[in-house]
Tab-separated table of C-alpha atoms and ligand atoms in Angstrom:
chain	number	residue	atom	x	y	z
A	1	UNK	CA	19.175	6.771	16.229
A	2	UNK	CA	19.388	8.322	12.782
A	3	UNK	CA	16.768	6.927	10.464
A	4	UNK	CA	16.428	7.307	6.681
A	5	UNK	CA	13.027	6.714	5.107
A	6	UNK	CA	12.938	6.026	1.372
A	7	UNK	CA	9.932	7.309	-0.550
A	8	UNK	CA	7.934	10.482	-1.104
A	9	UNK	CA	4.219	9.916	-0.476
A	10	UNK	CA	1.577	10.076	2.182
A	11	UNK	CA	2.539	6.640	3.427
A	12	UNK	CA	6.105	7.814	4.021
A	13	UNK	CA	4.839	10.921	5.822
A	14	UNK	CA	2.738	8.696	8.095
A	15	UNK	CA	5.776	6.471	8.827
A	16	UNK	CA	7.942	9.506	9.560
A	17	UNK	CA	5.401	11.105	11.893
A	18	UNK	CA	5.112	7.816	13.803
A	19	UNK	CA	8.912	7.463	14.014
A	20	UNK	CA	9.078	11.014	15.354
A	21	UNK	CA	7.057	9.910	18.403
A	22	UNK	CA	9.825	7.488	19.414
A	23	UNK	CA	12.139	8.659	22.188
A	24	UNK	CA	14.806	6.528	20.506
A	25	UNK	CA	14.933	8.693	17.356
A	26	UNK	CA	17.264	11.715	17.137
A	27	UNK	CA	17.043	12.532	13.450
A	28	UNK	CA	15.004	11.480	10.473
A	29	UNK	CA	15.984	11.882	6.822
A	30	UNK	CA	13.721	11.281	3.793
A	31	UNK	CA	14.886	10.395	0.272
A	32	UNK	CA	13.474	12.170	-1.571
A	33	UNK	CA	10.478	13.168	0.637
A	34	UNK	CA	8.139	16.059	-0.244
A	35	UNK	CA	7.051	19.517	0.904
A	36	UNK	CA	5.034	18.311	3.887
A	37	UNK	CA	7.633	15.749	4.873
A	38	UNK	CA	10.266	18.534	4.892
A	39	UNK	CA	8.507	19.995	7.984
A	40	UNK	CA	9.145	16.725	9.896
A	41	UNK	CA	12.357	15.358	8.421
A	42	UNK	CA	15.402	16.458	6.474
A	43	UNK	CA	14.757	15.743	2.803
A	44	UNK	CA	17.721	14.702	0.694
A	45	UNK	CA	17.425	14.686	-3.038
A	46	UNK	CA	18.395	11.106	-3.776
A	47	UNK	CA	16.104	9.107	-6.054
A	48	UNK	CA	14.265	6.256	-4.290
A	49	UNK	CA	15.698	3.816	-6.908
A	50	UNK	CA	19.331	4.979	-6.545
A	51	UNK	CA	20.853	2.097	-4.591
A	52	UNK	CA	24.417	3.403	-4.764
A	53	UNK	CA	23.386	6.919	-3.741
A	54	UNK	CA	21.352	5.655	-0.766
A	55	UNK	CA	24.150	3.345	0.438
A	56	UNK	CA	26.730	6.099	0.093
A	57	UNK	CA	24.593	8.684	1.913
A	58	UNK	CA	23.792	6.197	4.700
A	59	UNK	CA	27.496	5.486	5.269
A	60	UNK	CA	28.457	9.142	5.183
A	61	UNK	CA	25.740	10.209	7.611
A	62	UNK	CA	26.088	7.205	9.898
A	63	UNK	CA	22.439	6.155	9.398
A	64	UNK	CA	21.435	3.442	11.890
A	65	UNK	CA	18.374	2.238	10.067
A	66	UNK	CA	16.856	2.601	6.571
A	67	UNK	CA	13.122	2.092	6.109
A	68	UNK	CA	12.451	1.134	2.473
A	69	UNK	CA	8.756	1.973	1.953
A	70	UNK	CA	7.842	1.780	-1.776
A	71	UNK	CA	7.498	-1.300	-3.966
A	72	UNK	CA	9.986	-0.490	-6.767
A	73	UNK	CA	13.155	-0.089	-4.680
A	74	UNK	CA	12.208	-3.217	-2.695
A	75	UNK	CA	11.740	-5.214	-5.917
A	76	UNK	CA	15.019	-3.752	-7.265
A	77	UNK	CA	17.020	-5.014	-4.274
A	78	UNK	CA	17.445	-1.858	-2.180
A	79	UNK	CA	17.428	-3.898	1.065
A	80	UNK	CA	19.968	-6.351	-0.396
A	81	UNK	CA	22.243	-3.474	-1.313
A	82	UNK	CA	22.019	-1.877	2.116
A	83	UNK	CA	22.532	-5.168	3.964
A	84	UNK	CA	25.498	-5.919	1.687
A	85	UNK	CA	27.039	-2.663	2.857
A	86	UNK	CA	26.416	-3.542	6.543
A	87	UNK	CA	23.517	-1.100	6.970
A	88	UNK	CA	20.381	-2.203	8.842
A	89	UNK	CA	17.279	-1.997	6.663
A	90	UNK	CA	13.559	-2.662	7.150
A	91	UNK	CA	11.797	-4.386	4.226
A	92	UNK	CA	11.996	-7.636	2.283
A	93	UNK	CA	14.932	-8.573	0.061
A	94	UNK	CA	14.296	-8.685	-3.686
A	95	UNK	CA	13.789	-12.450	-3.679
A	96	UNK	CA	10.848	-11.995	-1.274
A	97	UNK	CA	9.505	-8.717	-2.658
A	98	UNK	CA	8.669	-10.705	-5.769
A	99	UNK	CA	5.492	-11.720	-3.945
A	100	UNK	CA	4.178	-8.307	-5.070
A	101	UNK	CA	6.394	-7.686	-8.098
A	102	UNK	CA	5.174	-10.739	-10.012
A	103	UNK	CA	1.557	-11.808	-9.978
A	104	UNK	CA	2.574	-14.978	-11.810
A	105	UNK	CA	4.871	-15.807	-8.916
A	106	UNK	CA	2.274	-15.055	-6.239
A	107	UNK	CA	-0.537	-16.946	-7.958
A	108	UNK	CA	1.701	-20.009	-8.498
A	109	UNK	CA	2.777	-19.805	-4.836
A	110	UNK	CA	-0.819	-19.805	-3.669
A	111	UNK	CA	-1.719	-22.731	-5.898
A	112	UNK	CA	1.293	-24.753	-4.759
A	113	UNK	CA	0.600	-24.169	-1.057
A	114	UNK	CA	-3.232	-24.274	-1.141
A	115	UNK	CA	-3.742	-20.673	-0.114
A	116	UNK	CA	-7.235	-19.565	-1.146
A	117	UNK	CA	-7.289	-17.266	-4.169
A	118	UNK	CA	-9.253	-16.796	-7.400
A	119	UNK	CA	-8.853	-19.581	-9.975
A	120	UNK	CA	-6.485	-18.477	-12.768
A	121	UNK	CA	-4.314	-19.273	-15.748
A	122	UNK	CA	-1.029	-17.618	-16.944
A	123	UNK	CA	-0.163	-16.682	-20.513
A	124	UNK	CA	2.687	-15.167	-22.493
A	125	UNK	CA	0.952	-15.369	-25.873
A	126	UNK	CA	-1.931	-12.930	-26.619
A	127	UNK	CA	-3.750	-15.311	-28.959
A	128	UNK	CA	-3.785	-18.062	-26.330
A	129	UNK	CA	-5.296	-15.699	-23.758
A	130	UNK	CA	-8.330	-14.999	-25.935
A	131	UNK	CA	-8.707	-18.657	-26.830
A	132	UNK	CA	-8.870	-19.447	-23.089
A	133	UNK	CA	-11.275	-16.623	-22.289
A	134	UNK	CA	-13.574	-17.516	-25.178
A	135	UNK	CA	-13.616	-21.187	-24.232
A	136	UNK	CA	-14.550	-20.332	-20.585
A	137	UNK	CA	-17.065	-17.752	-21.838
A	138	UNK	CA	-17.659	-16.414	-18.358
A	139	UNK	CA	-17.818	-12.658	-17.782
A	140	UNK	CA	-16.733	-10.466	-16.103
A	141	UNK	CA	-13.206	-11.821	-16.388
A	142	UNK	CA	-10.211	-10.313	-14.622
A	143	UNK	CA	-7.004	-9.698	-16.643
A	144	UNK	CA	-3.843	-8.659	-14.814
A	145	UNK	CA	-0.412	-7.569	-16.013
A	146	UNK	CA	2.228	-9.714	-14.262
A	147	UNK	CA	4.484	-6.911	-13.004
A	148	UNK	CA	4.267	-3.651	-11.060
A	149	UNK	CA	1.873	-1.128	-12.658
A	150	UNK	CA	1.075	1.478	-9.954
A	151	UNK	CA	-2.096	-0.462	-9.031
A	152	UNK	CA	-3.418	0.124	-12.563
A	153	UNK	CA	-2.513	-3.150	-14.284
A	154	UNK	CA	-5.792	-4.898	-13.430
A	155	UNK	CA	-8.687	-4.808	-15.902
A	156	UNK	CA	-12.131	-6.238	-15.188
A	157	UNK	CA	-13.585	-6.998	-18.631
A	158	UNK	CA	-17.426	-7.143	-18.839
A	159	UNK	CA	-17.530	-8.888	-22.218
A	160	UNK	CA	-15.468	-10.371	-24.992
A	161	UNK	CA	-14.786	-7.008	-26.653
A	162	UNK	CA	-13.440	-5.473	-23.389
A	163	UNK	CA	-11.294	-8.573	-22.800
A	164	UNK	CA	-9.787	-8.206	-26.291
A	165	UNK	CA	-9.037	-4.524	-25.647
A	166	UNK	CA	-7.431	-5.363	-22.316
A	167	UNK	CA	-5.185	-8.077	-23.766
A	168	UNK	CA	-4.159	-5.728	-26.596
A	169	UNK	CA	-3.413	-2.865	-24.202
A	170	UNK	CA	-1.344	-4.947	-21.830
A	171	UNK	CA	0.408	-7.434	-24.165
A	172	UNK	CA	0.684	-5.670	-27.529
A	173	UNK	CA	0.573	-1.911	-26.833
A	174	UNK	CA	2.654	-2.585	-23.707
A	175	UNK	CA	0.815	0.067	-21.689
A	176	UNK	CA	2.630	-1.157	-18.587
A	177	UNK	CA	5.906	-1.952	-20.358
A	178	UNK	CA	7.545	-5.248	-19.582
A	179	UNK	CA	5.080	-5.718	-16.703
A	180	UNK	CA	2.725	-6.944	-19.418
A	181	UNK	CA	4.946	-9.625	-20.978
A	182	UNK	CA	2.867	-12.167	-19.060
A	183	UNK	CA	-0.744	-11.892	-17.948
A	184	UNK	CA	-2.816	-13.635	-15.349
A	185	UNK	CA	-6.482	-14.333	-16.249
A	186	UNK	CA	-8.586	-14.704	-13.133
A	187	UNK	CA	-12.045	-15.732	-12.125
A	188	UNK	CA	-14.096	-12.713	-10.956
A	189	UNK	CA	-14.782	-12.799	-7.231
A	190	UNK	CA	-17.323	-10.825	-5.224
A	191	UNK	CA	-17.511	-9.630	-1.648
A	192	UNK	CA	-16.156	-6.855	0.551
A	193	UNK	CA	-12.426	-6.147	0.299
A	194	UNK	CA	-10.203	-5.923	3.356
A	195	UNK	CA	-6.588	-4.806	3.662
A	196	UNK	CA	-4.537	-6.429	6.401
A	197	UNK	CA	-0.946	-5.265	6.912
A	198	UNK	CA	1.192	-7.519	9.054
A	199	UNK	CA	4.647	-7.341	10.569
A	200	UNK	CA	6.647	-10.493	10.015
A	201	UNK	CA	10.199	-11.491	10.788
A	202	UNK	CA	9.907	-14.660	8.728
A	203	UNK	CA	9.150	-16.710	11.857
A	204	UNK	CA	6.039	-15.163	13.389
A	205	UNK	CA	3.500	-12.803	11.957
A	206	UNK	CA	1.607	-10.029	13.779
A	207	UNK	CA	-1.331	-8.538	11.896
A	208	UNK	CA	-1.993	-4.819	12.369
A	209	UNK	CA	-5.510	-3.421	12.688
A	210	UNK	CA	-7.483	-4.057	9.488
A	211	UNK	CA	-8.462	-1.336	7.061
A	212	UNK	CA	-10.545	-0.648	3.970
A	213	UNK	CA	-9.292	1.215	0.904
A	214	UNK	CA	-11.553	3.012	-1.623
A	215	UNK	CA	-9.769	2.541	-4.933
A	216	UNK	CA	-12.124	4.206	-7.452
A	217	UNK	CA	-11.704	7.881	-8.266
A	218	UNK	CA	-15.327	8.997	-7.748
A	219	UNK	CA	-18.242	8.582	-5.350
A	220	UNK	CA	-20.304	5.377	-5.526
A	221	UNK	CA	-17.192	3.477	-6.631
A	222	UNK	CA	-17.302	5.008	-10.112
A	223	UNK	CA	-14.448	6.085	-12.330
A	224	UNK	CA	-11.013	4.594	-12.838
A	225	UNK	CA	-8.942	2.757	-10.244
A	226	UNK	CA	-6.488	4.982	-8.343
A	227	UNK	CA	-3.765	4.340	-5.808
A	228	UNK	CA	-6.499	4.808	-3.178
A	229	UNK	CA	-8.854	7.753	-2.405
A	230	UNK	CA	-9.426	7.133	1.272
A	231	UNK	CA	-9.369	4.527	4.011
A	232	UNK	CA	-11.033	3.593	7.266
A	233	UNK	CA	-9.792	1.389	10.088
A	234	UNK	CA	-10.759	-1.086	11.369
A	235	UNK	CA	-12.626	-2.658	8.477
A	236	UNK	CA	-16.209	-3.387	9.624
A	237	UNK	CA	-16.303	-6.620	7.561
A	238	UNK	CA	-13.247	-8.080	9.230
A	239	UNK	CA	-14.809	-9.881	12.190
A	240	UNK	CA	-12.748	-11.846	14.782
A	241	UNK	CA	-14.063	-15.069	13.114
A	242	UNK	CA	-12.853	-13.980	9.680
A	243	UNK	CA	-9.550	-12.890	11.177
A	244	UNK	CA	-9.022	-16.326	12.651
A	245	UNK	CA	-9.764	-18.041	9.341
A	246	UNK	CA	-7.317	-15.678	7.619
A	247	UNK	CA	-4.607	-16.413	10.168
A	248	UNK	CA	-4.940	-20.168	9.666
A	249	UNK	CA	-5.588	-20.432	5.954
A	250	UNK	CA	-3.725	-17.379	4.592
A	251	UNK	CA	-1.295	-15.511	6.841
A	252	UNK	CA	0.664	-18.315	8.449
A	253	UNK	CA	0.672	-20.524	5.306
A	254	UNK	CA	2.085	-17.559	3.324
A	255	UNK	CA	4.998	-17.045	5.748
A	256	UNK	CA	5.708	-20.794	5.686
A	257	UNK	CA	5.414	-20.979	1.881
A	258	UNK	CA	7.971	-18.186	1.405
A	259	UNK	CA	10.363	-19.969	3.782
A	260	UNK	CA	9.904	-23.259	1.924
A	261	UNK	CA	10.787	-21.463	-1.315
A	262	UNK	CA	13.961	-20.073	0.232
A	263	UNK	CA	12.499	-16.575	0.053
A	264	UNK	CA	11.983	-15.650	3.722
A	265	UNK	CA	9.899	-12.518	3.948
A	266	UNK	CA	10.847	-9.923	6.562
A	267	UNK	CA	9.094	-6.578	6.793
A	268	UNK	CA	5.466	-5.577	6.249
A	269	UNK	CA	3.446	-8.061	4.332
A	270	UNK	CA	0.173	-6.656	2.975
A	271	UNK	CA	-2.753	-8.987	2.347
A	272	UNK	CA	-5.395	-7.650	-0.075
A	273	UNK	CA	-8.356	-9.886	0.754
A	274	UNK	CA	-11.856	-10.420	-0.508
A	275	UNK	CA	-14.451	-11.944	1.855
A	276	UNK	CA	-16.251	-14.115	-0.739
A	277	UNK	CA	-19.282	-16.331	-0.079
A	278	UNK	CA	-16.776	-19.215	0.013
A	279	UNK	CA	-14.622	-17.507	2.642
A	280	UNK	CA	-11.671	-15.099	2.551
A	281	UNK	CA	-9.440	-15.231	-0.500
A	282	UNK	CA	-6.275	-13.384	-1.485
A	283	UNK	CA	-6.691	-10.794	-4.234
A	284	UNK	CA	-3.095	-9.591	-4.051
A	285	UNK	CA	-0.040	-9.450	-1.868
A	286	UNK	CA	2.036	-6.339	-1.433
A	287	UNK	CA	5.557	-6.368	0.006
A	288	UNK	CA	5.159	-3.104	1.883
A	289	UNK	CA	2.864	-0.821	3.773
A	290	UNK	CA	-0.241	0.266	1.819
A	291	UNK	CA	-0.960	3.764	0.748
A	292	UNK	CA	-3.349	5.216	2.103
A	293	UNK	CA	-3.840	2.240	4.551
A	294	UNK	CA	-0.804	3.331	6.537
A	295	UNK	CA	-2.460	6.708	7.117
A	296	UNK	CA	-5.190	5.043	9.221
A	297	UNK	CA	-3.203	2.168	10.723
A	298	UNK	CA	-0.064	3.816	12.142
A	299	UNK	CA	-1.940	6.654	13.941
A	300	UNK	CA	-3.545	4.032	16.214
A	301	UNK	CA	-0.304	2.157	16.891
A	302	UNK	CA	0.736	2.530	20.558
A	303	UNK	CA	3.946	0.463	20.629
A	304	UNK	CA	7.161	2.215	19.608
A	305	UNK	CA	7.576	1.571	15.835
A	306	UNK	CA	11.369	1.459	16.216
A	307	UNK	CA	11.059	-1.405	18.693
A	308	UNK	CA	8.905	-3.310	16.234
A	309	UNK	CA	11.247	-2.669	13.288
A	310	UNK	CA	14.235	-3.913	15.327
A	311	UNK	CA	12.329	-6.992	16.460
A	312	UNK	CA	11.578	-7.800	12.794
A	313	UNK	CA	15.166	-7.296	11.661
A	314	UNK	CA	16.553	-9.337	14.603
A	315	UNK	CA	13.922	-12.069	14.256
A	316	UNK	CA	12.462	-11.756	17.720
A	317	UNK	CA	8.997	-10.479	16.830
A	318	UNK	CA	7.216	-13.243	18.766
A	319	UNK	CA	8.582	-11.780	22.032
A	320	UNK	CA	7.080	-8.361	21.444
A	321	UNK	CA	3.527	-7.368	22.379
A	322	UNK	CA	2.142	-4.866	19.917
A	323	UNK	CA	-0.529	-2.549	21.311
A	324	UNK	CA	-3.164	-0.498	19.526
A	325	UNK	CA	-5.332	2.421	20.597
A	326	UNK	CA	-8.978	1.521	20.877
A	327	UNK	CA	-9.957	4.216	18.363
A	328	UNK	CA	-11.313	4.225	14.839
A	329	UNK	CA	-9.558	6.136	12.062
A	330	UNK	CA	-10.552	7.666	8.739
A	331	UNK	CA	-8.413	9.172	5.986
A	332	UNK	CA	-9.807	11.250	3.126
A	333	UNK	CA	-7.464	11.831	0.184
A	334	UNK	CA	-7.533	15.246	-1.458
A	335	UNK	CA	-6.387	14.801	-5.059
A	336	UNK	CA	-5.728	17.100	-8.046
A	337	UNK	CA	-8.699	17.279	-10.418
A	338	UNK	CA	-8.152	14.796	-13.247
A	339	UNK	CA	-6.133	12.279	-11.188
A	340	UNK	CA	-5.377	9.449	-11.992
A	341	UNK	CA	-5.226	10.526	-15.683
A	342	UNK	CA	-4.024	14.062	-16.302
A	343	UNK	CA	-3.813	16.837	-13.688
A	344	UNK	CA	-2.122	20.177	-12.975
A	345	UNK	CA	0.551	20.898	-10.407
A	346	UNK	CA	1.681	24.015	-8.593
A	347	UNK	CA	-1.677	25.096	-7.126
A	348	UNK	CA	-1.463	27.104	-3.900
A	349	UNK	CA	-2.921	25.198	-0.905
A	350	UNK	CA	-4.876	27.228	1.646
A	351	UNK	CA	-5.969	26.289	5.139
A	352	UNK	CA	-2.735	24.672	6.431
A	353	UNK	CA	-0.452	26.078	9.108
A	354	UNK	CA	3.284	26.506	8.539
A	355	UNK	CA	3.870	22.850	9.420
A	356	UNK	CA	1.294	21.752	6.847
A	357	UNK	CA	-1.154	20.763	9.572
A	358	UNK	CA	-4.663	21.785	10.680
A	359	UNK	CA	-6.429	21.600	14.055
A	360	UNK	CA	-8.505	18.458	14.692
A	361	UNK	CA	-6.793	16.216	12.114
A	362	UNK	CA	-3.421	14.897	10.990
A	363	UNK	CA	-2.486	15.990	7.448
A	364	UNK	CA	-0.238	13.541	5.643
A	365	UNK	CA	1.330	15.110	2.598
A	366	UNK	CA	1.412	12.925	-0.526
A	367	UNK	CA	2.238	15.370	-3.313
A	368	UNK	CA	3.183	18.819	-2.055
A	369	UNK	CA	6.006	21.311	-2.431
A	370	UNK	CA	6.981	23.871	0.228
A	371	UNK	CA	8.395	27.210	-0.963
A	372	UNK	CA	8.778	30.456	1.010
A	373	UNK	CA	6.393	29.362	3.756
A	374	UNK	CA	3.697	28.219	1.313
A	375	UNK	CA	2.514	24.726	0.271
A	376	UNK	CA	1.744	23.935	-3.379
A	377	UNK	CA	0.276	20.862	-5.038
A	378	UNK	CA	2.911	18.648	-6.682
A	379	UNK	CA	1.227	15.358	-7.515
A	380	UNK	CA	-2.038	13.492	-8.238
A	381	UNK	CA	-2.752	12.584	-4.644
A	382	UNK	CA	-1.960	15.757	-2.687
A	383	UNK	CA	-3.025	15.255	0.960
A	384	UNK	CA	-4.383	12.480	3.155
A	385	UNK	CA	-6.446	14.000	5.958
A	386	UNK	CA	-6.755	11.580	8.890
A	387	UNK	CA	-8.827	11.836	12.037
A	388	UNK	CA	-9.492	9.491	14.922
A	389	UNK	CA	-12.681	9.033	16.901
A	390	UNK	CA	-14.457	6.727	19.318
A	391	UNK	CA	-16.716	5.696	16.468
A	392	UNK	CA	-16.069	5.532	12.751
A	393	UNK	CA	-18.722	8.210	12.208
A	394	UNK	CA	-16.935	10.519	14.606
A	395	UNK	CA	-13.585	9.949	12.861
A	396	UNK	CA	-15.183	10.585	9.467
A	397	UNK	CA	-16.910	13.736	10.635
A	398	UNK	CA	-13.630	15.096	11.972
A	399	UNK	CA	-11.699	14.205	8.806
A	400	UNK	CA	-14.320	15.741	6.521
A	401	UNK	CA	-14.628	18.948	8.557
A	402	UNK	CA	-10.829	19.363	8.277
A	403	UNK	CA	-10.987	18.654	4.521
A	404	UNK	CA	-13.607	21.370	4.076
A	405	UNK	CA	-11.211	23.919	5.573
A	406	UNK	CA	-8.419	23.044	3.135
A	407	UNK	CA	-8.596	24.223	-0.461
A	408	UNK	CA	-6.685	24.432	-3.731
A	409	UNK	CA	-7.761	24.937	-7.320
A	410	UNK	CA	-9.446	21.882	-8.863
A	411	UNK	CA	-9.255	19.907	-5.592
A	412	UNK	CA	-11.124	16.620	-5.740
A	413	UNK	CA	-12.076	14.225	-2.974
A	414	UNK	CA	-14.649	11.522	-2.459
A	415	UNK	CA	-17.536	12.328	-0.128
A	416	UNK	CA	-18.456	8.696	0.646
A	417	UNK	CA	-15.311	7.325	2.289
A	418	UNK	CA	-16.337	4.824	5.005
A	419	UNK	CA	-19.979	4.882	3.833
A	420	UNK	CA	-19.785	2.382	0.983
A	421	UNK	CA	-18.456	-1.186	0.563
B	1	LIG	P1	-5.035	-5.778	-7.454
B	1	LIG	O1	-4.121	-4.730	-7.994
B	1	LIG	O2	-4.690	-7.179	-7.806
B	1	LIG	O3	-5.373	-5.548	-5.988
B	1	LIG	O4	-6.481	-5.464	-8.144
B	1	LIG	C1	-7.059	-4.165	-8.079
B	1	LIG	C2	-8.514	-4.271	-7.776
B	1	LIG	O5	-9.200	-5.057	-8.785
B	1	LIG	C3	-8.842	-5.023	-6.495
B	1	LIG	O6	-8.747	-4.169	-5.362
B	1	LIG	C4	-10.217	-5.521	-6.733
B	1	LIG	O7	-11.190	-4.532	-6.467
B	1	LIG	C5	-10.213	-5.847	-8.213
B	1	LIG	N1	-9.924	-7.245	-8.432
B	1	LIG	C6	-8.719	-7.860	-8.565
B	1	LIG	N2	-8.835	-9.157	-8.749
B	1	LIG	C7	-10.151	-9.451	-8.711
B	1	LIG	C8	-10.922	-10.660	-8.865
B	1	LIG	N3	-10.339	-11.845	-9.059
B	1	LIG	N4	-12.256	-10.560	-8.747
B	1	LIG	C9	-12.872	-9.368	-8.539
B	1	LIG	N5	-12.182	-8.182	-8.437
B	1	LIG	C10	-10.843	-8.228	-8.491
B	2	LIG	N1	-3.826	1.103	-1.272
B	2	LIG	C1	-3.362	0.019	-2.072
B	2	LIG	C2	-1.908	-0.149	-2.099
B	2	LIG	O1	-1.141	0.446	-1.356
B	2	LIG	O2	-1.465	-0.920	-2.920
C-alpha cells in the first residue's frame, strides 16, 4: 500500500514510524512532514489544509489510504473531500469532527445525552457572561473559547478581575479570532486528568492504553499551557474500575449520541477526562490522536495499525482483537526556550544520528529541519523522546538519559514528567 499522512508534528512522526512496521506498507508520504519525518517518509510540500492539493496528489500517486492526523483539516472537511474523490481516508468527517471544533456543540451534546461533564452555560454576549459569573460568584471559574485555539483557548480565572480579562481577551480582543465568538463558562473541577484515545468505526469502540499529558510549560505544573510537554502511559490513575465506569457512562454513550445526531464518528476519538470526587467527567473531546499522547501509545501497539485503520473504515472493528505490549512508556518533549510564547528557530541539534535517532530511545521529531546531513530546530516543540520499560520509572530513566545526550541552544524540557499529577 501507499499511504499519505497529513500533518507535520511529533504525532505524525509516531504514526509514520508505526505504519513503517507494517508488512503491508510499501511507501509512506507526508504532507508536509518535517526534517525528522523526511528520514522515514517522502515529504511533499502540500499544506495540511489544502484539500484540492491533497486530493490531486493522492490521485496522481495512486495513494491507497490517507491518514488525516491534525484537527484543522478534519474540521475543514479533508476526509469528506477525499471520500468524495473515491480515496480511502482515516478520520472523522467534518460533521463529526465538530465534537472537537466546537465546545458549544460538545457541551450541548453531553447535556442532551447525560454524559458526565462540568456544569456550564454558553454566551455570545460579553456583558451577559460577566453578569452570569458575578451572580454565581464562585471562583476559580473556567472560560473557554468555543472553537479551535491550539489548546490555548481555555482560561482558569481565579477571581472577578481575571474573569473580566479573559472575557475581554477572547470575545472583544478576539485573541483566538472567530473561535471566540461564543464562550463556554464552566464549573471548575478537580482531580487527576487522564487521556484515553479510542478507535471507533461508529458501531463499536476500542480504547487504547490510557495516558497522561503534562500541559504546563514548567516543572511543578507552573507556567502557561502548552500543546503538551510530556506523557506517560498507562496513566496510573486509570484503574480497571474507572475504565469500566468510563466505558458505560462516557465512551459508549458518546458513540451512540453522535449516531443519534446523524454525525457518526469514525476514526480516533480522544477523551480528555478528569477523575473527580464524583466520578470521571469529560473535560474535552478531540477528534484525532493526541500530541504527545500518540508518542507513548503507538509504540506499545502490537497489532498492525493498517489492519485497525481498515477495520475502522470498513466498519468491522468489533471483529478485530487489538493487542498491546505489556510495557510502560514515557515521552519527554524537548522544546525551544520561550515556547509557547516566543522562541527562536534554526538551532543546530547535536546528539542525533543521521536518521535523527539515538540509542536506547525513539526520537519523534515535532519541529525540525534536515539540511546537508544536519538537524536544526524549526518549531516550539522540537523533539519527543520516548522510551519503554518494564516499569514507568525504567521508561522515564531511559527517556531522560537519552534527552541528556541531545542538545541545542536554549533547549527546554520538564524534569518531572511522570512524577507529578
Ligand atoms: P481543554 O482544552 O478543554 O482540555 O482544557 C485545557 C486544560 O484546562 C485541561 O487539560 C484542564 O487542565 C483545564 N480545564 C479545562 N476545563 C476544566 C474544568 N472544568 N475544571 C478544571 N480544569 C479544567
Ligand atoms: N495533548 C493534548 C492534545 O493533543 O490535544
